[in-house]
mmCIF file of C-alpha atoms in Angstrom:
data_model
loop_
_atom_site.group_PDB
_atom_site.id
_atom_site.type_symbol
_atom_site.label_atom_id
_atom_site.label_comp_id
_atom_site.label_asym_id
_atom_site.label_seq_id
_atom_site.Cartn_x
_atom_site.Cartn_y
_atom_site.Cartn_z
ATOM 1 C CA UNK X 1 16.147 -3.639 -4.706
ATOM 2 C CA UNK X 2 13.372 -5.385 -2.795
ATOM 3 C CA UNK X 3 10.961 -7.251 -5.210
ATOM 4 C CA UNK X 4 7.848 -8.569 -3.807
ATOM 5 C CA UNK X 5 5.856 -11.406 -6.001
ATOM 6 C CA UNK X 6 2.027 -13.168 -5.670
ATOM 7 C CA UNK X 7 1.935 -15.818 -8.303
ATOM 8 C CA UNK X 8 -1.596 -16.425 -7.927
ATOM 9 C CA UNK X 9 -3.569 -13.406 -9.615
ATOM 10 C CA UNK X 10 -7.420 -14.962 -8.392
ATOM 11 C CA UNK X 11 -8.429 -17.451 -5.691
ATOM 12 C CA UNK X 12 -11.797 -18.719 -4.604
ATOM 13 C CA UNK X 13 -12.824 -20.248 -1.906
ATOM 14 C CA UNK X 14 -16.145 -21.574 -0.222
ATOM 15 C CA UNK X 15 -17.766 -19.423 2.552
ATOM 16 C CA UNK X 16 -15.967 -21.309 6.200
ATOM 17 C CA UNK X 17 -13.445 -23.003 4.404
ATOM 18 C CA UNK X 18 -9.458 -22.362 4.411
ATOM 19 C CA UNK X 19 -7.544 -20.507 1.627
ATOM 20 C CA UNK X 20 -4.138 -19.866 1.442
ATOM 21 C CA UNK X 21 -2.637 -17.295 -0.480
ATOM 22 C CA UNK X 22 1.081 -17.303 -1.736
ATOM 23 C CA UNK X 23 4.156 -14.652 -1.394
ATOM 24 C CA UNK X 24 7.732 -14.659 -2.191
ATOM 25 C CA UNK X 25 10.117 -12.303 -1.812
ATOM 26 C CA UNK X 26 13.772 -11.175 -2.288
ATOM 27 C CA UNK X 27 15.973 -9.051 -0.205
ATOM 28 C CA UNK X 28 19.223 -9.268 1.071
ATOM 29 C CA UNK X 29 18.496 -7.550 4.243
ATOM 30 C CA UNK X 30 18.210 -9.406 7.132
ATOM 31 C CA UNK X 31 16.017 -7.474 8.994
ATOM 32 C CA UNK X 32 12.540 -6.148 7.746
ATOM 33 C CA UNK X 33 8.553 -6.259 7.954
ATOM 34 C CA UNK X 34 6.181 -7.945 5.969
ATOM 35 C CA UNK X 35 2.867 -7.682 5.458
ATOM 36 C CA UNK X 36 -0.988 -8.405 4.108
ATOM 37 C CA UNK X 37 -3.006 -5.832 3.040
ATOM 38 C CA UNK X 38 -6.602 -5.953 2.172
ATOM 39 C CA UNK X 39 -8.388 -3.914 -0.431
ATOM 40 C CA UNK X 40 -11.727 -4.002 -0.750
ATOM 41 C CA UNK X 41 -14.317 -2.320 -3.473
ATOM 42 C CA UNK X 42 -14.253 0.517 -1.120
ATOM 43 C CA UNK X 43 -10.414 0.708 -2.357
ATOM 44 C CA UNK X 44 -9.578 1.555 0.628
ATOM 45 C CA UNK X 45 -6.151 -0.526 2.335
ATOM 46 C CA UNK X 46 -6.640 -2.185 5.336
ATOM 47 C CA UNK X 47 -3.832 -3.700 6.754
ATOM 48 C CA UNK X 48 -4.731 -7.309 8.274
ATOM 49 C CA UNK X 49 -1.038 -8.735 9.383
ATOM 50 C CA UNK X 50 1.960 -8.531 9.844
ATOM 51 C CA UNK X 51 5.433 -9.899 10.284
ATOM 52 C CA UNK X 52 8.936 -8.989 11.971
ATOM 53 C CA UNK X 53 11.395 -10.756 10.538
ATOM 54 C CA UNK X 54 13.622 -11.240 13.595
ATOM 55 C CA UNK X 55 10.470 -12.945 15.028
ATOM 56 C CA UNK X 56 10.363 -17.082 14.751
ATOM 57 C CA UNK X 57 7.099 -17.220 15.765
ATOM 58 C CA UNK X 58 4.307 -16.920 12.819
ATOM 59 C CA UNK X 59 1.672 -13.764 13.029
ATOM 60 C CA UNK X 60 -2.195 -14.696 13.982
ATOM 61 C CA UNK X 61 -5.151 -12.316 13.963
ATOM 62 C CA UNK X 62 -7.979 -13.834 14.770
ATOM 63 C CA UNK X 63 -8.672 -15.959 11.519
ATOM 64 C CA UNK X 64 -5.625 -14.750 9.559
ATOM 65 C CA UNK X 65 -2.362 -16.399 10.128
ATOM 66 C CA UNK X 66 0.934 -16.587 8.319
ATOM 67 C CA UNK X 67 3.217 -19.433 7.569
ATOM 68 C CA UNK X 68 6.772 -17.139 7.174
ATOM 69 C CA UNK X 69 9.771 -19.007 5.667
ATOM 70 C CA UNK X 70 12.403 -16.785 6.277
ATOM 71 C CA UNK X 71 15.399 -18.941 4.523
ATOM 72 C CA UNK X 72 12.887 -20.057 1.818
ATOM 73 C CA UNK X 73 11.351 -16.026 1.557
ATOM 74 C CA UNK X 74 7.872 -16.981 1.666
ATOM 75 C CA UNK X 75 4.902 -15.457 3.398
ATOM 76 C CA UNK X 76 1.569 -17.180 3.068
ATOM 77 C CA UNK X 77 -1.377 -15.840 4.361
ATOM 78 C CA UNK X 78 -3.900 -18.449 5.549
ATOM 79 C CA UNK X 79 -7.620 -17.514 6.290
ATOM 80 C CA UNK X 80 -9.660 -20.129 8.086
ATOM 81 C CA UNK X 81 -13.628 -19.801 8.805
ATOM 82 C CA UNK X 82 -13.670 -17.903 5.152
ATOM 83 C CA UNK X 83 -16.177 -14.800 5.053
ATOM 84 C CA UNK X 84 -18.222 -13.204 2.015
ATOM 85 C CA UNK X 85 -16.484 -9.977 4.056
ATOM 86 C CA UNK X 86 -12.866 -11.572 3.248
ATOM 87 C CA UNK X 87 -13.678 -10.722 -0.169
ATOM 88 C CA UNK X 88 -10.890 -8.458 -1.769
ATOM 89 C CA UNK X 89 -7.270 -7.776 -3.354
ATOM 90 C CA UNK X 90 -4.951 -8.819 -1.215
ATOM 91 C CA UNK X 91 -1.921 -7.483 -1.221
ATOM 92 C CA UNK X 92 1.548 -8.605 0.322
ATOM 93 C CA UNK X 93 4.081 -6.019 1.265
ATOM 94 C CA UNK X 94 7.672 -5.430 2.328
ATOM 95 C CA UNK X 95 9.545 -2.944 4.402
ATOM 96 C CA UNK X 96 12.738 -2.685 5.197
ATOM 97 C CA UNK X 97 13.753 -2.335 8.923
ATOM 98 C CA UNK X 98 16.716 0.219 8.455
ATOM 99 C CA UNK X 99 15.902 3.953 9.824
ATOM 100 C CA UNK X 100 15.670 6.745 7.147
ATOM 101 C CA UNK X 101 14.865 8.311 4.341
ATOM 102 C CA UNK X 102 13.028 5.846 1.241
ATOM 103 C CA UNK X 103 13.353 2.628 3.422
ATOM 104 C CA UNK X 104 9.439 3.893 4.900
ATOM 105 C CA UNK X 105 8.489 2.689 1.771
ATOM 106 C CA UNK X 106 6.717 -0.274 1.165
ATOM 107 C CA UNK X 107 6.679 -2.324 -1.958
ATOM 108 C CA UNK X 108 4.155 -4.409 -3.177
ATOM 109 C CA UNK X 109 3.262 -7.413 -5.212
ATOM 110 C CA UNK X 110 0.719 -7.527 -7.653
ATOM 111 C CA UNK X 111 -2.275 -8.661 -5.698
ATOM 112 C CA UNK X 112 -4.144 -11.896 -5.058
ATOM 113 C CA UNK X 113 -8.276 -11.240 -6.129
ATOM 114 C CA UNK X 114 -9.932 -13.657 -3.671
ATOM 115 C CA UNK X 115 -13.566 -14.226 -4.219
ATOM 116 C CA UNK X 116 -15.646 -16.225 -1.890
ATOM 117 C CA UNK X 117 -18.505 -18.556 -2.248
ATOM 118 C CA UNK X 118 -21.604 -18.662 -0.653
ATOM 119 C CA UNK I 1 -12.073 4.714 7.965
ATOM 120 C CA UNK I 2 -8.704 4.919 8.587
ATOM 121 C CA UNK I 3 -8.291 7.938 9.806
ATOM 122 C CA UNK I 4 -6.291 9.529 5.877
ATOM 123 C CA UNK I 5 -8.499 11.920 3.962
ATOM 124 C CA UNK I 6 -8.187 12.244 -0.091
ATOM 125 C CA UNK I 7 -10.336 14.185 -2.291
ATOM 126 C CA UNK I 8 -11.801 14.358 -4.892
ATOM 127 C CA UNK I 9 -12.334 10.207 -5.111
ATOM 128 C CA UNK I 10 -13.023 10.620 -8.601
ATOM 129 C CA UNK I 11 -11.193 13.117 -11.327
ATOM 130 C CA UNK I 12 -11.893 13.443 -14.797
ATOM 131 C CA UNK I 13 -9.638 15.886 -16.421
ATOM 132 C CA UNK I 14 -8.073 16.336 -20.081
ATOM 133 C CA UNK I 15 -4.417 16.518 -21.235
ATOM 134 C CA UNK I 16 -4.632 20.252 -20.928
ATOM 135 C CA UNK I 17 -5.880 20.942 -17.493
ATOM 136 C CA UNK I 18 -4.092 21.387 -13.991
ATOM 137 C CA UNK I 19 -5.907 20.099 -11.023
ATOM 138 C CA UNK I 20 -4.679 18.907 -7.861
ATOM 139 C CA UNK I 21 -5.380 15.556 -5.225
ATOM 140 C CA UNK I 22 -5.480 15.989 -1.751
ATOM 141 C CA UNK I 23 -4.530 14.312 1.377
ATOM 142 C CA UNK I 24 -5.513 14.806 4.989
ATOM 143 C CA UNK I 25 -4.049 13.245 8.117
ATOM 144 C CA UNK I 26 -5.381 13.552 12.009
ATOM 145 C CA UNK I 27 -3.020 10.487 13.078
ATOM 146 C CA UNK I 28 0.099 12.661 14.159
ATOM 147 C CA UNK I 29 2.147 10.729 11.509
ATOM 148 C CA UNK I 30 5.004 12.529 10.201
ATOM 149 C CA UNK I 31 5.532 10.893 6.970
ATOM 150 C CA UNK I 32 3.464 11.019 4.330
ATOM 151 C CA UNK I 33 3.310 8.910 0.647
ATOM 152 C CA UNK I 34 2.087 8.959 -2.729
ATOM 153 C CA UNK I 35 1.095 5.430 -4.599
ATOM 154 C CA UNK I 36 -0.350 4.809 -8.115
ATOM 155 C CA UNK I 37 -2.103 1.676 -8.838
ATOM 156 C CA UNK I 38 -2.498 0.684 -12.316
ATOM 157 C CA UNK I 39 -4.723 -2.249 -13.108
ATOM 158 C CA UNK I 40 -2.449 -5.286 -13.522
ATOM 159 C CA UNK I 41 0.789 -3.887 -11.794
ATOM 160 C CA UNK I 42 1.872 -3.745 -8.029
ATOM 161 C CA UNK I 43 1.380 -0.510 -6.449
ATOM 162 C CA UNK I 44 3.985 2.118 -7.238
ATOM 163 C CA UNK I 45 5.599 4.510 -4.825
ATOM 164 C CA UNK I 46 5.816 7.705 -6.460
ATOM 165 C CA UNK I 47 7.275 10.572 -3.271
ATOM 166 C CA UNK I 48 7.855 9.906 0.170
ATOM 167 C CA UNK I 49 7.646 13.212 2.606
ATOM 168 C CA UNK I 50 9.318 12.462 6.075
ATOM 169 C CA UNK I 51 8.535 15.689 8.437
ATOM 170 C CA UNK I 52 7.375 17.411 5.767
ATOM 171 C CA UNK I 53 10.693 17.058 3.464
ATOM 172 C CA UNK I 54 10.684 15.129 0.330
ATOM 173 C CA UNK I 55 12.930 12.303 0.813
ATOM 174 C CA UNK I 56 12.028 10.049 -2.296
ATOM 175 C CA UNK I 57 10.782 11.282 -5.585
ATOM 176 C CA UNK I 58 10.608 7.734 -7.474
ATOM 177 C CA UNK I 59 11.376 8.753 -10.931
ATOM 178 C CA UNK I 60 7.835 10.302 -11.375
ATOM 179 C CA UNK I 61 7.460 12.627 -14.294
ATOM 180 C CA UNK I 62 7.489 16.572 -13.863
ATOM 181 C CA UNK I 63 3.783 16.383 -14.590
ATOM 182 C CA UNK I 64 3.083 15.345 -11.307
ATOM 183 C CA UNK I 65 4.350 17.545 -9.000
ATOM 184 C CA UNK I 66 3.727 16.954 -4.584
ATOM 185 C CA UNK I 67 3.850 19.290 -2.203
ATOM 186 C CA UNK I 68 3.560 18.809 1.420
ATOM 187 C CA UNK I 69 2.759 22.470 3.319
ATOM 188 C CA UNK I 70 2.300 20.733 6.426
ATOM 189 C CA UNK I 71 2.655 17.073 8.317
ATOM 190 C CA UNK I 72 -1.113 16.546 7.975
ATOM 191 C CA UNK I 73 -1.539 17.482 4.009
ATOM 192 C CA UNK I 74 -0.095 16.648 0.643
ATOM 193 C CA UNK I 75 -1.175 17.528 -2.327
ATOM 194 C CA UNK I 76 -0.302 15.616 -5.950
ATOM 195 C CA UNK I 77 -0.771 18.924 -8.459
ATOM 196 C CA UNK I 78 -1.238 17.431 -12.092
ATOM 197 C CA UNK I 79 -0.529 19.435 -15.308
ATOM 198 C CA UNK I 80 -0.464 18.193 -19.000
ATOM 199 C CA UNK I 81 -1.555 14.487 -17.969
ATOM 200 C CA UNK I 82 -1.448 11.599 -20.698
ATOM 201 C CA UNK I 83 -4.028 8.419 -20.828
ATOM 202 C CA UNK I 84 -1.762 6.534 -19.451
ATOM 203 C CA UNK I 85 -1.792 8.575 -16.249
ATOM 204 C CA UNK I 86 -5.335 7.208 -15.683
ATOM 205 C CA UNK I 87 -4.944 4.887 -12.313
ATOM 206 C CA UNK I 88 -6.012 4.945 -8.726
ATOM 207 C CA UNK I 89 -3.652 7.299 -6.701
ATOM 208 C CA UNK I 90 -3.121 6.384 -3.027
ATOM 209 C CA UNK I 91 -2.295 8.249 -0.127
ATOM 210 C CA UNK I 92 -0.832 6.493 3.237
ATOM 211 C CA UNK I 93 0.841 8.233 5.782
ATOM 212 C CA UNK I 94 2.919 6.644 8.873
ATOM 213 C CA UNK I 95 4.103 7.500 12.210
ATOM 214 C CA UNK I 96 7.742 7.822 11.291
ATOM 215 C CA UNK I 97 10.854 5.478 11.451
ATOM 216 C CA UNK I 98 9.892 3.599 14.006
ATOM 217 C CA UNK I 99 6.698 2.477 12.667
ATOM 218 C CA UNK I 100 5.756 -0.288 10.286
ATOM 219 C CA UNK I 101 2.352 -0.024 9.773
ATOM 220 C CA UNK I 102 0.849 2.466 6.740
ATOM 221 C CA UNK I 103 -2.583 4.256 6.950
ATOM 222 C CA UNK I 104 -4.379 4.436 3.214
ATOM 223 C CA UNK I 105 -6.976 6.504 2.014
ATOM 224 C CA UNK I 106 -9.752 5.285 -0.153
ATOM 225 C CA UNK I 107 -7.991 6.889 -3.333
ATOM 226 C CA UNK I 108 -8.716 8.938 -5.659
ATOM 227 C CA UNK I 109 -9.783 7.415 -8.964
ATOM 228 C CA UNK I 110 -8.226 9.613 -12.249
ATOM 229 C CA UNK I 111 -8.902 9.504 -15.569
ATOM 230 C CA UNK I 112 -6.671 11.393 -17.911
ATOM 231 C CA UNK I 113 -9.519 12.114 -21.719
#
């Protein structure tokens, strides 16, 4: 079984500075998606990135960017040019890349809180 | 707004009632999901409906019990909650195998007296 783990449960950063925040994972799959989802206080999921694993190249969107360490299972999510709107859970997710059935599912880690400074 | 529907967003119901959560999709996805988020834990994938067939029932209690008449709705029907069935319940649907992205709902917020 896929587990998916954030080992940093709040982060804070100042309004247009950088934060980075941390993701490890295990699978023995080889092939698979990964992902950052944003929750808000509106609790509603917003998905901001994400991340083929047969893919070298690292995700960007706009501000957001990843630094994904396949062999080392890591998938940090950098924000640059830090909002009070980037204010939120954020969550990291996996999926595996094999058709069918449960493997739609994703699975999640525990959440990063990220507060920002004004 | 992301285009998936729940209602009520908030529930307060005792250990004796039945109610029911709903979900609402206009995105043409064909599979539909069920999460609970507990404060403190990673979200939990309760039942997965692919074309409107169940095709993962996580080890969630009887008490909860999905149904999924069509490819746009689900429903979570509750009966003889517990306290510790208090959480935030999620909807997401997707388009199907192919895709990798998940739509959420805002949630509906329960709270078992």
């Amino acid at each position: 079984a896929q587990t998916v783990t954030q080992s940093q449960p709040e982060m804070s950063v100042q309004e247009a500075e950088t934060v980075t925040l941390s993701c490890t994972y295990d699978t023995s799959e080889s092939d698979y998606y990964l992902f950052w989802y944003k929750q808000p206080p509106s609790r509603q999921m917003i998905l901001v990135i994400r991340q083929e694993a047969y893919k070298q190249q690292n995700a960007t969107e706009n501000r957001f960017s990843v630094n994904f360490q396949k062999a080392a299972k890591s998938f940090s999510l950098k924000i640059s040019d830090s909002q009070l709107g980037d204010a939120a859970m954020y969550f990291c997710a996996y999926r595996s890349a094999r058709d069918g059935g449960s493997n739609y599912k994703l699975t999640f880690g525990k959440g990063t809180l990220l507060t920002v400074n004004p | 707004e992301t285009g998936v529907t729940q209602t009520p967003r908030h529930l307060v119901m005792g250990m004796t009632n039945k109610k029911s959560l709903k979900c609402e999709q206009h995105l043409g996805h064909n599979a539909m999901y069920w999460y609970k988020q507990s404060a403190k834990k990673p979200l939990e994938l309760m039942f997965v409906y692919n074309f409107k067939e169940q095709t993962e029932n996580n080890s969630v209690p009887s008490r909860f019990s999905p149904e999924c008449p069509n490819s746009s709705h689900l429903f979570l029907h509750l009966h003889t909650l517990q306290p510790e069935d208090s959480a935030l319940y999620l909807c997401a649907s997707s388009q199907d195998s192919y895709a990798d992205e998940a739509f959420f709902g805002q949630g509906t917020r329960l709270t078992v007296v």
